[in-house]
Amino acid sequence: MSGAPVLSVRDLRKDYDIRGLGRRRTLKAVDGVSFDVYPGETVSIVGESGSGKSTIARCVTRLTDATSGAVTLAGTPVLDLSARALPAIYRDLQMVFQDPNSSLDPLMRVRDLLDEPLRLHTKLDKAARAAKIADLLRAVDLPEDMGARLPHQLSGGQRQRIGIARALAVDPRVIVLDEPTASLDVSIRGQIIRLLKRLQAEQGIAYVLISHDLAVVRRISDRVLVMYLGKTVEEGSAEEIFGAPAHPYTRALLSAAPKIAFGESRTRLKLEGEIPSPVDLPPGCRLAGRCPLARPECRRADPPLLPIGGTHRAACPVTVHETQRA
Amino acid sequence: MSGAVGKPLLEVQDLSGGFVGPDGEIVPVLNGVSFVVQEGSFFAVVGESGSGKSLTALAALGVMPQGFRRTAGAIRFDGTDLLTLDEARLRNIRGSQISIVFQDARAALNPVFTVGQQIMDVCRMHQNLSHREARRKAEEMLDRVRVPEAKRRMRQYPHEFSGGMAQRALLAMALICQPRLLILDEPTTGLDVTIQADILDLIVELRAAGNMTICLITHDLGIVAESCDRVAVMRHGSVCETGDCAQVLSAPRHPYTRELIANSQLEDVA
């Protein structure tokens, strides 16, 4: 990648105070995550429930206030903006949500849903906005007469297209996609992914994709971050992550996904038990309690991301050394 | 795949029906569904939303949603047409002969009773067991589905269970009377992939140990490929292709099956 990143995230942290009976405890939902997104590329953040991937999306878009860290969008420090200055960033930074049923106002017609971002962020007059709305519907492969419909008159796939059209309306430089296909059937999922790829190729938008769907991540990502309990455990290009996963958690995650393949026996790396509570985590590697490769030293210090080669880094001294020897 | 495959255990024959519309007309949802689940097999019914796969599964338990009318066809379990049985007879079959595990385990459990109580209820209803015997059996069963600390877990309520643990508890409840047919309706949808893989491993293991017939309803062809031996592909309320799992998935004959496989693998997204 050349040039400057369009979005840069540095040491992002989000703590939640858990106040119940007794002492106050802290849940570190995101615990020091950094990444860069360059124009026109897709960076995916993968992980299971509780990994903090959606919290990252919400902090980057300021839907939730981060505890500390820095987010820079085309030179603007996003986290430092006052409430008055904040709306301006949404010309460049948009979000597509997982559930189009709850993210679209059920009382607004499609054309009004698409008109809203144009009224807020552009100075276009009524006629120009109407023309833009027609363009947007065309861009997401919907017929123009959809404009008169209400959200409940659309299918799930059509609703998600409207969600994407709304994000596209202001010609943003970055779109954060939070599980954009999680609630869709596989045939619709394919259509939406093709649409997203085409729009990226045409308009050079950068995507931050939050997903647990490894098939989707593999197909559309340039780079991938693998998260576990608020930390990045591995990062690299899509080829590096899917071709030669280094961290035991990445290996477990990839080998757990069922595949339509016959004749090749699957060697599954199994983790013990379930993801522990993210409240008051013990010191050391967060995976140590479940990891078949864990050594005593894993429980003492939290391993940093170690370089493997290229942009590939993993937070596991055990497997990184083994990969480097091979 | 292992397991002796024998005579037909569940036969769905030309099942048709739909929901009664506002003017009394029937809007068809199932259009002649037919398939046979052989005793001992691991059968999969696969399809997208609206294909009628879950409705067919519910029909096999005699629990049709309100407003559904059957217009033709039969569902035979071990030779008996389930759709002609009265509620009392069906209640005898449900849970003891045919069990079902639903998608959202925490919603399927009753929030105001302990998990142990709910598992015990199933076996006390079908078997003449004392409270103490039922408790011992339920504990054993939780242990078999690998819920750690079964004794303590018995006294907990569903909200204290994680999604994966609740799914295990539901499996324990379904299996406690050793049913001949276990229906799994999207048992791992909504769970994380590593938890999903653990649950599927457990199902395969329990089946091997218990000579059980399984009918799995799913939208995920990957799961079908890894676990099942026979498959029926459903679309628009009918079966468009059925056969040996490896054969259907590696050499599909119906264009819709081909499309479904291509879409599952996102083949055409470069």
Coordinates of C-alpha atoms in Angstrom, one line a residue:
Chain A
M1 CA 0.0 0.0 0.0
S2 CA 1.3 3.4 -0.9
G3 CA 0.4 6.9 0.4
A4 CA -1.1 7.8 3.7
P5 CA -3.8 5.7 5.5
V6 CA -7.3 7.1 5.3
L7 CA -8.1 5.8 8.7
S8 CA -5.7 5.1 11.5
V9 CA -6.4 3.6 14.9
R10 CA -3.8 3.7 17.7
D11 CA -4.0 1.9 21.0
L12 CA -7.8 2.0 21.2
R13 CA -9.2 1.0 24.5
K14 CA -12.7 0.7 25.8
D15 CA -13.3 -0.3 29.5
Y16 CA -16.7 -0.8 31.0
D17 CA -17.2 -0.5 34.8
I18 CA -19.2 -3.3 36.1
R19 CA -21.0 -2.1 39.2
G20 CA -22.8 -4.8 41.1
L21 CA -22.8 -6.1 44.7
G22 CA -19.4 -5.7 46.2
R23 CA -16.3 -4.3 44.6
R24 CA -16.2 -2.5 41.2
R25 CA -14.8 -4.5 38.4
T26 CA -13.5 -3.6 34.9
L27 CA -14.4 -5.2 31.7
K28 CA -11.8 -4.5 29.0
A29 CA -13.8 -4.8 25.9
V30 CA -11.1 -3.4 23.6
D31 CA -7.6 -3.5 25.1
G32 CA -5.1 -1.6 23.0
V33 CA -5.9 -2.2 19.3
S34 CA -4.1 -0.5 16.5
F35 CA -4.5 -0.7 12.7
D36 CA -4.4 1.4 9.5
V37 CA -6.8 1.4 6.6
Y38 CA -5.5 2.6 3.2
P39 CA -7.8 4.1 0.5
G40 CA -9.7 1.5 -1.5
E41 CA -8.8 -1.5 0.6
T42 CA -10.7 -3.8 3.0
V43 CA -9.5 -4.5 6.5
S44 CA -11.5 -7.2 8.3
I45 CA -11.7 -7.7 12.0
V46 CA -12.7 -11.2 12.9
G47 CA -13.4 -12.9 16.2
E48 CA -16.1 -14.6 18.2
S49 CA -18.7 -13.1 20.5
G50 CA -17.0 -11.0 23.2
S51 CA -13.8 -10.4 21.2
G52 CA -14.5 -6.7 21.0
K53 CA -14.9 -6.4 17.2
S54 CA -18.2 -4.6 17.3
T55 CA -17.0 -2.3 20.1
I56 CA -14.1 -1.3 17.8
A57 CA -16.6 -0.4 15.1
R58 CA -18.7 1.6 17.5
C59 CA -15.7 3.5 19.0
V60 CA -14.2 4.3 15.6
T61 CA -17.6 5.8 14.4
R62 CA -18.1 7.5 17.8
L63 CA -21.3 5.7 18.5
T64 CA -19.6 4.7 21.8
D65 CA -17.0 6.8 23.5
A66 CA -13.6 5.1 23.7
T67 CA -11.7 5.1 27.0
S68 CA -8.4 6.1 25.4
G69 CA -6.5 5.9 22.2
A70 CA -6.5 7.8 18.9
V71 CA -8.6 7.5 15.7
T72 CA -7.5 9.6 12.8
L73 CA -9.7 10.0 9.7
A74 CA -8.0 11.7 6.8
G75 CA -6.0 13.9 9.3
T76 CA -8.9 14.6 11.6
P77 CA -8.6 13.3 15.2
V78 CA -12.0 11.7 15.5
L79 CA -12.0 11.0 19.2
D80 CA -11.1 14.6 20.2
L81 CA -14.0 16.2 18.2
S82 CA -16.6 18.1 20.2
A83 CA -20.3 17.1 19.8
R84 CA -20.7 20.1 17.5
A85 CA -17.8 19.3 15.3
L86 CA -18.6 15.6 15.2
P87 CA -21.3 15.4 12.5
A88 CA -18.9 16.6 9.8
I89 CA -16.9 13.4 9.9
Y90 CA -19.9 11.4 8.7
R91 CA -19.3 12.8 5.2
D92 CA -16.2 10.7 5.1
L93 CA -17.1 7.9 7.5
Q94 CA -20.3 5.9 7.3
M95 CA -21.6 2.6 8.8
V96 CA -23.7 -0.3 7.6
F97 CA -25.3 -2.2 10.4
Q98 CA -26.0 -5.8 10.9
D99 CA -29.7 -5.8 11.2
P100 CA -31.4 -3.7 8.5
N101 CA -34.8 -4.4 10.2
S102 CA -33.9 -2.3 13.2
S103 CA -31.5 0.2 11.6
L104 CA -34.1 1.6 9.1
D105 CA -36.9 3.9 10.5
P106 CA -40.1 1.8 9.9
L107 CA -42.1 5.0 9.2
M108 CA -39.9 6.4 6.5
R109 CA -40.2 5.6 2.9
V110 CA -37.1 4.4 1.1
R111 CA -36.7 7.8 -0.8
D112 CA -36.8 9.7 2.5
L113 CA -34.4 7.3 4.1
L114 CA -32.0 8.1 1.3
D115 CA -32.8 11.8 1.3
E116 CA -31.9 12.2 5.0
P117 CA -28.1 11.8 4.7
L118 CA -28.1 14.1 1.6
R119 CA -30.0 16.8 3.5
L120 CA -27.7 16.6 6.4
H121 CA -24.4 16.5 4.6
T122 CA -24.8 18.1 1.2
K123 CA -26.1 21.4 -0.1
L124 CA -27.9 19.8 -3.0
D125 CA -31.3 21.2 -3.9
K126 CA -34.4 19.1 -4.1
A127 CA -34.1 18.2 -7.8
A128 CA -30.4 17.3 -7.4
R129 CA -31.2 15.1 -4.4
A130 CA -34.0 13.3 -6.3
A131 CA -31.5 12.6 -9.1
K132 CA -29.0 11.4 -6.6
I133 CA -31.5 9.1 -4.9
A134 CA -32.3 7.5 -8.3
D135 CA -28.5 7.0 -8.9
L136 CA -28.2 5.4 -5.4
L137 CA -31.0 3.0 -6.1
R138 CA -29.4 2.1 -9.4
A139 CA -26.0 1.6 -7.7
V140 CA -27.4 -1.0 -5.4
D141 CA -29.3 -2.7 -8.1
L142 CA -32.8 -1.7 -7.0
P143 CA -35.6 -0.5 -9.3
E144 CA -36.4 3.2 -9.0
D145 CA -40.0 2.7 -7.9
M146 CA -38.7 1.2 -4.7
G147 CA -38.5 4.8 -3.5
A148 CA -42.1 4.8 -2.5
R149 CA -41.9 1.6 -0.3
L150 CA -41.7 1.3 3.4
P151 CA -39.0 -0.9 5.0
H152 CA -41.5 -3.7 5.9
Q153 CA -42.4 -4.0 2.2
L154 CA -38.9 -5.0 1.4
S155 CA -37.1 -8.4 1.7
G156 CA -34.1 -8.7 4.0
G157 CA -31.6 -8.4 1.1
Q158 CA -33.4 -5.3 -0.3
R159 CA -33.3 -3.7 3.2
Q160 CA -29.6 -4.3 3.4
R161 CA -29.1 -2.7 0.0
I162 CA -31.0 0.4 1.3
G163 CA -28.6 0.4 4.3
I164 CA -25.7 0.3 1.9
A165 CA -27.2 3.0 -0.3
R166 CA -27.7 5.3 2.7
A167 CA -24.0 4.9 3.6
L168 CA -23.0 5.6 0.0
A169 CA -25.2 8.7 -0.3
V170 CA -22.5 11.1 0.9
D171 CA -19.6 9.5 -1.1
P172 CA -17.7 8.5 2.1
R173 CA -14.0 7.5 2.0
V174 CA -14.5 4.8 4.7
I175 CA -17.5 2.5 5.4
V176 CA -17.6 0.4 8.6
L177 CA -19.5 -2.7 7.8
D178 CA -20.7 -4.5 11.0
E179 CA -21.7 -8.0 10.0
P180 CA -23.4 -6.9 6.8
T181 CA -24.5 -10.4 5.7
A182 CA -25.0 -12.1 9.1
S183 CA -28.8 -12.3 8.8
L184 CA -29.0 -13.1 5.1
D185 CA -29.4 -16.4 3.2
V186 CA -26.4 -17.6 1.3
S187 CA -27.7 -16.6 -2.1
I188 CA -28.4 -13.1 -0.9
R189 CA -25.1 -13.0 0.9
G190 CA -23.3 -13.6 -2.4
Q191 CA -25.2 -10.7 -4.1
I192 CA -24.4 -8.3 -1.3
I193 CA -20.7 -9.2 -1.3
R194 CA -20.5 -8.8 -5.1
L195 CA -22.2 -5.4 -4.8
L196 CA -19.8 -4.2 -2.1
K197 CA -16.8 -5.3 -4.1
R198 CA -18.1 -3.6 -7.2
L199 CA -18.8 -0.3 -5.4
Q200 CA -15.3 -0.4 -3.9
A201 CA -13.7 -0.9 -7.3
E202 CA -15.8 1.9 -8.8
Q203 CA -15.5 4.5 -6.0
G204 CA -12.3 3.5 -4.2
I205 CA -14.0 3.3 -0.8
A206 CA -12.1 1.7 2.1
Y207 CA -14.0 -0.9 4.1
V208 CA -13.6 -1.9 7.7
L209 CA -15.5 -5.2 7.8
I210 CA -16.5 -6.7 11.1
S211 CA -17.5 -10.3 10.6
H212 CA -17.4 -13.8 12.0
D213 CA -18.1 -15.3 8.5
L214 CA -14.7 -16.5 7.5
A215 CA -15.9 -17.3 3.9
V216 CA -16.8 -13.7 3.4
V217 CA -13.7 -12.4 5.1
R218 CA -11.5 -14.6 2.9
R219 CA -13.1 -13.4 -0.3
I220 CA -13.1 -9.6 0.2
S221 CA -10.3 -8.7 2.6
D222 CA -6.9 -7.3 1.8
R223 CA -5.8 -7.5 5.5
V224 CA -7.2 -9.2 8.5
L225 CA -7.1 -8.7 12.3
V226 CA -8.0 -11.7 14.5
M227 CA -9.3 -10.6 17.9
Y228 CA -9.7 -12.6 21.1
L229 CA -11.1 -11.0 24.3
G230 CA -10.3 -7.5 23.3
K231 CA -6.8 -8.0 21.9
T232 CA -5.4 -8.5 18.4
V233 CA -3.8 -12.0 18.5
E234 CA -2.8 -12.0 14.8
E235 CA -2.7 -9.7 11.9
G236 CA -1.6 -9.9 8.3
S237 CA -2.7 -10.1 4.7
A238 CA -5.7 -12.3 3.9
E239 CA -3.3 -14.8 2.2
E240 CA -1.0 -14.9 5.3
I241 CA -3.9 -15.4 7.7
F242 CA -5.8 -18.0 5.7
G243 CA -2.7 -19.7 4.1
A244 CA -0.5 -19.9 7.2
P245 CA -2.3 -19.0 10.4
A246 CA 0.2 -18.7 13.2
H247 CA -1.7 -18.1 16.4
P248 CA -3.3 -21.1 18.0
Y249 CA -6.6 -19.2 18.3
T250 CA -6.6 -18.4 14.5
R251 CA -5.8 -22.0 13.8
A252 CA -8.7 -23.2 16.0
L253 CA -11.1 -20.7 14.5
L254 CA -10.2 -21.6 10.9
S255 CA -10.2 -25.3 11.5
A256 CA -13.6 -25.1 13.3
A257 CA -15.4 -23.7 10.3
P258 CA -17.2 -26.5 8.4
K259 CA -16.2 -26.9 4.8
I260 CA -17.8 -28.6 1.8
A261 CA -14.8 -30.8 0.9
F262 CA -14.6 -34.5 0.6
G263 CA -11.6 -36.7 0.7
E264 CA -9.5 -34.5 2.9
S265 CA -9.6 -35.2 6.6
R266 CA -9.8 -32.2 8.7
T267 CA -7.2 -31.7 11.5
R268 CA -9.0 -29.6 14.0
L269 CA -7.1 -27.7 16.6
K270 CA -9.3 -27.9 19.6
L271 CA -9.5 -25.4 22.4
E272 CA -10.6 -26.5 25.8
G273 CA -13.8 -25.1 27.3
E274 CA -15.5 -21.8 26.4
I275 CA -14.4 -18.2 26.2
P276 CA -13.8 -17.1 29.8
S277 CA -15.5 -14.0 31.3
P278 CA -13.8 -10.9 30.1
V279 CA -14.1 -9.4 33.6
D280 CA -10.9 -9.4 35.7
L281 CA -8.8 -11.5 33.3
P282 CA -5.8 -13.2 34.9
P283 CA -2.3 -12.1 33.8
G284 CA -0.6 -13.7 30.8
C285 CA -1.9 -14.8 27.4
R286 CA -5.7 -14.7 27.4
L287 CA -5.9 -18.0 25.6
A288 CA -3.5 -19.8 28.0
G289 CA -6.4 -21.5 29.9
R290 CA -7.7 -23.1 26.7
C291 CA -4.6 -23.5 24.5
P292 CA -3.2 -27.0 23.9
L293 CA 0.2 -25.5 23.3
A294 CA 0.3 -23.4 26.5
R295 CA 3.5 -23.4 28.5
P296 CA 4.0 -22.1 32.1
E297 CA 5.5 -18.8 30.8
C298 CA 2.3 -18.1 28.8
R299 CA 0.5 -17.5 32.1
R300 CA 3.0 -15.0 33.3
A301 CA 3.2 -12.2 30.7
D302 CA 0.9 -11.1 28.0
P303 CA 2.8 -11.8 24.7
P304 CA 3.1 -8.8 22.3
L305 CA 2.6 -9.1 18.5
L306 CA 5.7 -10.7 17.1
P307 CA 6.8 -10.3 13.5
I308 CA 6.7 -13.4 11.3
G309 CA 7.5 -11.9 7.9
G310 CA 5.9 -9.3 5.7
T311 CA 3.0 -7.7 7.5
H312 CA 2.2 -10.9 9.3
R313 CA 2.4 -10.7 13.1
A314 CA 1.1 -13.0 15.8
A315 CA 1.0 -12.7 19.6
C316 CA 2.3 -16.2 20.4
P317 CA 6.0 -16.8 21.1
V318 CA 5.5 -20.6 20.9
T319 CA 4.1 -20.8 17.3
V320 CA 6.0 -17.7 16.0
H321 CA 9.4 -19.3 16.8
E322 CA 8.3 -22.6 15.3
T323 CA 7.1 -20.8 12.1
Q324 CA 10.4 -18.9 11.8
R325 CA 12.4 -22.1 12.2
A326 CA 10.4 -23.9 9.5
Chain B
M1 CA -20.2 -43.0 7.7
S2 CA -20.8 -45.4 10.4
G3 CA -24.0 -47.0 11.7
A4 CA -26.2 -49.8 10.3
V5 CA -28.8 -48.3 8.0
G6 CA -32.0 -50.2 8.0
K7 CA -35.7 -49.9 7.3
P8 CA -37.4 -46.6 6.9
L9 CA -38.0 -44.9 10.3
L10 CA -39.5 -41.6 9.2
E11 CA -41.3 -41.3 5.8
V12 CA -42.6 -38.0 4.6
Q13 CA -44.8 -38.7 1.7
D14 CA -46.2 -36.0 -0.6
L15 CA -46.8 -33.6 2.2
S16 CA -48.6 -30.5 1.1
G17 CA -50.3 -27.7 3.0
G18 CA -50.3 -24.0 3.7
F19 CA -51.5 -21.2 5.8
V20 CA -55.1 -20.1 5.8
G21 CA -55.3 -16.6 4.3
P22 CA -57.8 -13.8 5.2
D23 CA -60.4 -15.0 2.7
G24 CA -60.2 -18.7 3.8
E25 CA -58.1 -19.7 0.9
I26 CA -54.9 -21.7 1.5
V27 CA -51.6 -20.1 0.7
P28 CA -49.4 -23.1 -0.1
V29 CA -46.1 -23.5 1.7
L30 CA -45.4 -27.2 1.3
N31 CA -45.9 -28.6 -2.2
G32 CA -45.5 -32.3 -2.0
V33 CA -42.5 -32.9 0.3
S34 CA -41.2 -36.5 0.1
F35 CA -38.2 -38.1 1.7
V36 CA -37.3 -41.2 3.7
V37 CA -35.1 -41.3 6.8
Q38 CA -33.7 -44.8 7.2
E39 CA -33.2 -46.2 10.7
G40 CA -29.6 -45.4 11.8
S41 CA -28.9 -42.8 9.3
F42 CA -27.7 -39.2 9.8
F43 CA -30.1 -37.4 7.5
A44 CA -29.9 -33.7 6.6
V45 CA -32.7 -31.4 5.3
V46 CA -31.0 -28.3 3.8
G47 CA -32.5 -25.2 2.3
E48 CA -32.8 -21.4 2.6
S49 CA -35.3 -19.4 4.6
G50 CA -38.9 -20.1 3.4
S51 CA -38.1 -23.4 1.8
G52 CA -40.3 -25.2 4.3
K53 CA -37.6 -27.2 6.1
S54 CA -38.5 -26.3 9.6
L55 CA -42.2 -26.6 9.0
T56 CA -41.6 -30.2 7.8
A57 CA -39.7 -31.0 10.9
L58 CA -42.4 -29.6 13.2
A59 CA -45.0 -31.6 11.2
A60 CA -43.1 -34.7 12.2
L61 CA -43.7 -33.9 15.8
G62 CA -47.3 -33.0 15.2
V63 CA -46.7 -29.4 16.3
M64 CA -48.0 -27.3 13.4
P65 CA -48.1 -23.6 13.8
Q66 CA -51.5 -22.0 14.1
G67 CA -53.3 -21.5 10.8
F68 CA -51.5 -24.3 9.0
R69 CA -53.6 -26.8 7.1
R70 CA -52.4 -30.0 5.6
T71 CA -54.0 -30.5 2.2
A72 CA -52.4 -33.9 1.3
G73 CA -49.7 -36.4 2.2
A74 CA -48.6 -38.3 5.2
I75 CA -45.8 -38.5 7.8
R76 CA -45.2 -42.1 8.9
F77 CA -43.0 -42.9 11.9
D78 CA -42.2 -46.6 12.1
G79 CA -45.3 -47.2 9.9
T80 CA -47.8 -45.1 11.9
D81 CA -49.2 -41.9 10.3
L82 CA -48.4 -39.2 12.8
L83 CA -50.9 -36.8 11.4
T84 CA -53.9 -39.0 12.2
L85 CA -52.9 -39.5 15.9
D86 CA -54.7 -37.6 18.7
E87 CA -52.9 -35.3 21.0
A88 CA -52.6 -37.9 23.8
R89 CA -50.9 -40.4 21.6
L90 CA -48.6 -37.8 20.1
R91 CA -47.6 -36.7 23.6
N92 CA -46.5 -40.2 24.3
I93 CA -44.3 -40.2 21.2
R94 CA -42.8 -36.8 21.7
G95 CA -39.8 -36.8 23.9
S96 CA -39.7 -40.6 24.2
Q97 CA -39.7 -41.8 20.5
I98 CA -39.0 -38.5 18.7
S99 CA -37.2 -35.6 20.2
I100 CA -36.3 -32.2 18.9
V101 CA -33.6 -29.7 19.6
F102 CA -34.4 -26.1 18.6
Q103 CA -32.2 -23.4 17.3
D104 CA -32.3 -20.9 20.2
A105 CA -31.7 -23.1 23.2
R106 CA -32.1 -20.3 25.8
A107 CA -35.5 -19.4 24.4
A108 CA -36.5 -23.1 24.3
L109 CA -35.9 -23.5 28.0
N110 CA -38.4 -22.3 30.5
P111 CA -36.8 -19.3 32.3
V112 CA -38.6 -19.9 35.7
F113 CA -37.5 -23.5 36.3
T114 CA -34.0 -24.8 36.9
V115 CA -32.4 -26.6 34.1
G116 CA -32.2 -29.8 36.1
Q117 CA -35.9 -29.7 36.9
Q118 CA -36.7 -29.4 33.2
I119 CA -34.6 -32.4 32.2
M120 CA -36.1 -34.4 35.1
D121 CA -39.6 -33.5 34.0
V122 CA -39.0 -35.1 30.6
C123 CA -38.0 -38.5 31.9
R124 CA -40.6 -38.5 34.7
M125 CA -43.3 -37.9 32.2
H126 CA -42.3 -40.9 30.1
Q127 CA -40.8 -43.3 32.6
N128 CA -42.1 -44.3 36.0
L129 CA -39.1 -42.9 37.9
S130 CA -38.8 -41.6 41.5
H131 CA -37.6 -38.1 42.0
R132 CA -34.3 -39.4 43.2
E133 CA -33.8 -41.7 40.2
A134 CA -34.8 -38.9 37.8
R135 CA -32.3 -36.6 39.4
R136 CA -29.5 -39.2 39.1
K137 CA -30.4 -39.8 35.4
A138 CA -30.5 -36.1 34.6
E139 CA -27.1 -35.5 36.2
E140 CA -25.7 -38.4 34.3
M141 CA -27.1 -37.1 31.0
L142 CA -25.7 -33.6 31.6
D143 CA -22.4 -35.2 32.3
R144 CA -22.6 -37.1 29.0
V145 CA -23.3 -34.0 27.0
R146 CA -20.2 -32.6 28.8
V147 CA -21.7 -29.9 30.9
P148 CA -19.0 -29.4 33.5
E149 CA -20.0 -29.6 37.2
A150 CA -23.3 -31.3 36.3
K151 CA -24.5 -31.4 39.9
R152 CA -24.2 -27.6 40.4
R153 CA -25.5 -26.9 36.9
M154 CA -28.7 -28.8 37.7
R155 CA -29.7 -26.2 40.2
Q156 CA -29.1 -23.2 37.9
Y157 CA -31.6 -21.4 35.7
P158 CA -31.4 -21.0 31.9
H159 CA -30.1 -17.4 32.1
E160 CA -27.0 -18.7 34.0
F161 CA -26.1 -20.9 31.0
S162 CA -24.1 -19.7 28.0
G163 CA -25.5 -20.3 24.5
G164 CA -23.3 -23.4 24.0
M165 CA -24.1 -24.8 27.4
A166 CA -27.8 -24.2 27.0
Q167 CA -27.7 -26.1 23.7
R168 CA -26.0 -29.0 25.5
A169 CA -28.7 -29.0 28.2
L170 CA -31.3 -29.1 25.5
L171 CA -29.5 -32.1 24.0
A172 CA -29.6 -33.8 27.4
M173 CA -33.3 -33.2 27.6
A174 CA -33.9 -34.5 24.1
L175 CA -31.8 -37.6 24.7
I176 CA -32.7 -38.6 28.2
C177 CA -35.5 -41.0 27.1
Q178 CA -33.3 -42.5 24.4
P179 CA -35.5 -41.5 21.5
R180 CA -35.3 -43.4 18.2
L181 CA -35.3 -40.3 16.2
L182 CA -33.6 -37.0 17.1
I183 CA -34.6 -33.9 15.1
L184 CA -32.1 -31.1 15.2
D185 CA -33.6 -27.8 13.9
E186 CA -30.6 -25.5 13.2
P187 CA -28.9 -26.6 16.5
T188 CA -25.8 -24.5 16.1
T189 CA -27.1 -21.4 14.3
G190 CA -26.2 -18.3 16.3
L191 CA -23.3 -20.1 18.1
D192 CA -19.7 -19.2 17.6
V193 CA -17.8 -21.5 15.2
T194 CA -15.6 -23.1 17.8
I195 CA -18.6 -23.8 20.0
Q196 CA -20.5 -25.0 16.9
A197 CA -17.7 -27.5 16.1
D198 CA -17.7 -28.8 19.7
I199 CA -21.5 -29.4 19.6
L200 CA -21.4 -31.1 16.3
D201 CA -18.5 -33.4 17.5
L202 CA -20.7 -34.2 20.5
I203 CA -23.7 -35.1 18.3
V204 CA -21.6 -37.4 16.1
E205 CA -20.2 -39.0 19.2
L206 CA -23.6 -39.5 20.9
R207 CA -25.0 -40.9 17.8
A208 CA -22.2 -43.5 17.4
A209 CA -22.8 -44.5 21.1
G210 CA -26.5 -44.7 21.0
N211 CA -27.6 -46.2 17.6
M212 CA -29.7 -43.1 17.0
T213 CA -31.3 -41.8 13.9
I214 CA -30.8 -38.1 13.3
C215 CA -32.7 -35.7 11.1
L216 CA -30.8 -32.4 10.9
I217 CA -32.4 -29.2 9.6
T218 CA -29.8 -26.7 8.5
H219 CA -29.0 -24.0 6.0
D220 CA -25.2 -24.7 6.2
L221 CA -23.9 -27.1 3.6
G222 CA -20.5 -27.2 5.4
I223 CA -22.2 -28.9 8.4
V224 CA -24.0 -31.3 6.1
A225 CA -20.7 -32.3 4.3
E226 CA -18.9 -32.9 7.6
S227 CA -21.5 -34.8 9.5
C228 CA -24.3 -36.3 7.5
D229 CA -24.7 -39.4 5.2
R230 CA -28.0 -38.6 3.4
V231 CA -29.4 -35.2 2.3
A232 CA -32.6 -33.7 1.0
V233 CA -32.3 -30.2 -0.6
M234 CA -35.5 -28.2 -0.2
R235 CA -36.7 -25.2 -2.1
H236 CA -40.1 -23.5 -2.4
G237 CA -41.8 -26.2 -0.3
S238 CA -40.6 -29.2 -2.1
V239 CA -37.5 -31.5 -2.3
C240 CA -35.5 -30.8 -5.4
E241 CA -32.7 -33.3 -4.9
T242 CA -32.1 -36.1 -2.5
G243 CA -29.4 -38.8 -2.1
D244 CA -26.1 -39.8 -0.7
C245 CA -24.5 -36.7 0.9
A246 CA -21.1 -37.0 -0.7
Q247 CA -22.6 -37.7 -4.1
V248 CA -25.1 -34.8 -3.9
L249 CA -22.5 -32.3 -2.8
S250 CA -19.7 -33.4 -5.1
A251 CA -21.8 -34.1 -8.2
P252 CA -25.1 -32.2 -7.8
R253 CA -27.7 -32.9 -10.4
H254 CA -30.2 -30.2 -9.7
P255 CA -29.3 -26.6 -10.8
Y256 CA -30.5 -25.2 -7.5
T257 CA -28.2 -27.6 -5.5
R258 CA -25.3 -26.4 -7.7
E259 CA -26.2 -22.8 -7.1
L260 CA -26.5 -23.3 -3.3
I261 CA -23.0 -24.9 -3.2
A262 CA -21.5 -22.1 -5.3
N263 CA -23.1 -19.5 -3.1
S264 CA -22.0 -21.2 0.1
Q265 CA -18.4 -21.1 -1.0
L266 CA -18.8 -17.7 -2.6
E267 CA -17.2 -19.2 -5.7
D268 CA -18.1 -16.4 -8.0
V269 CA -16.7 -13.6 -5.8
A270 CA -13.2 -13.2 -7.2

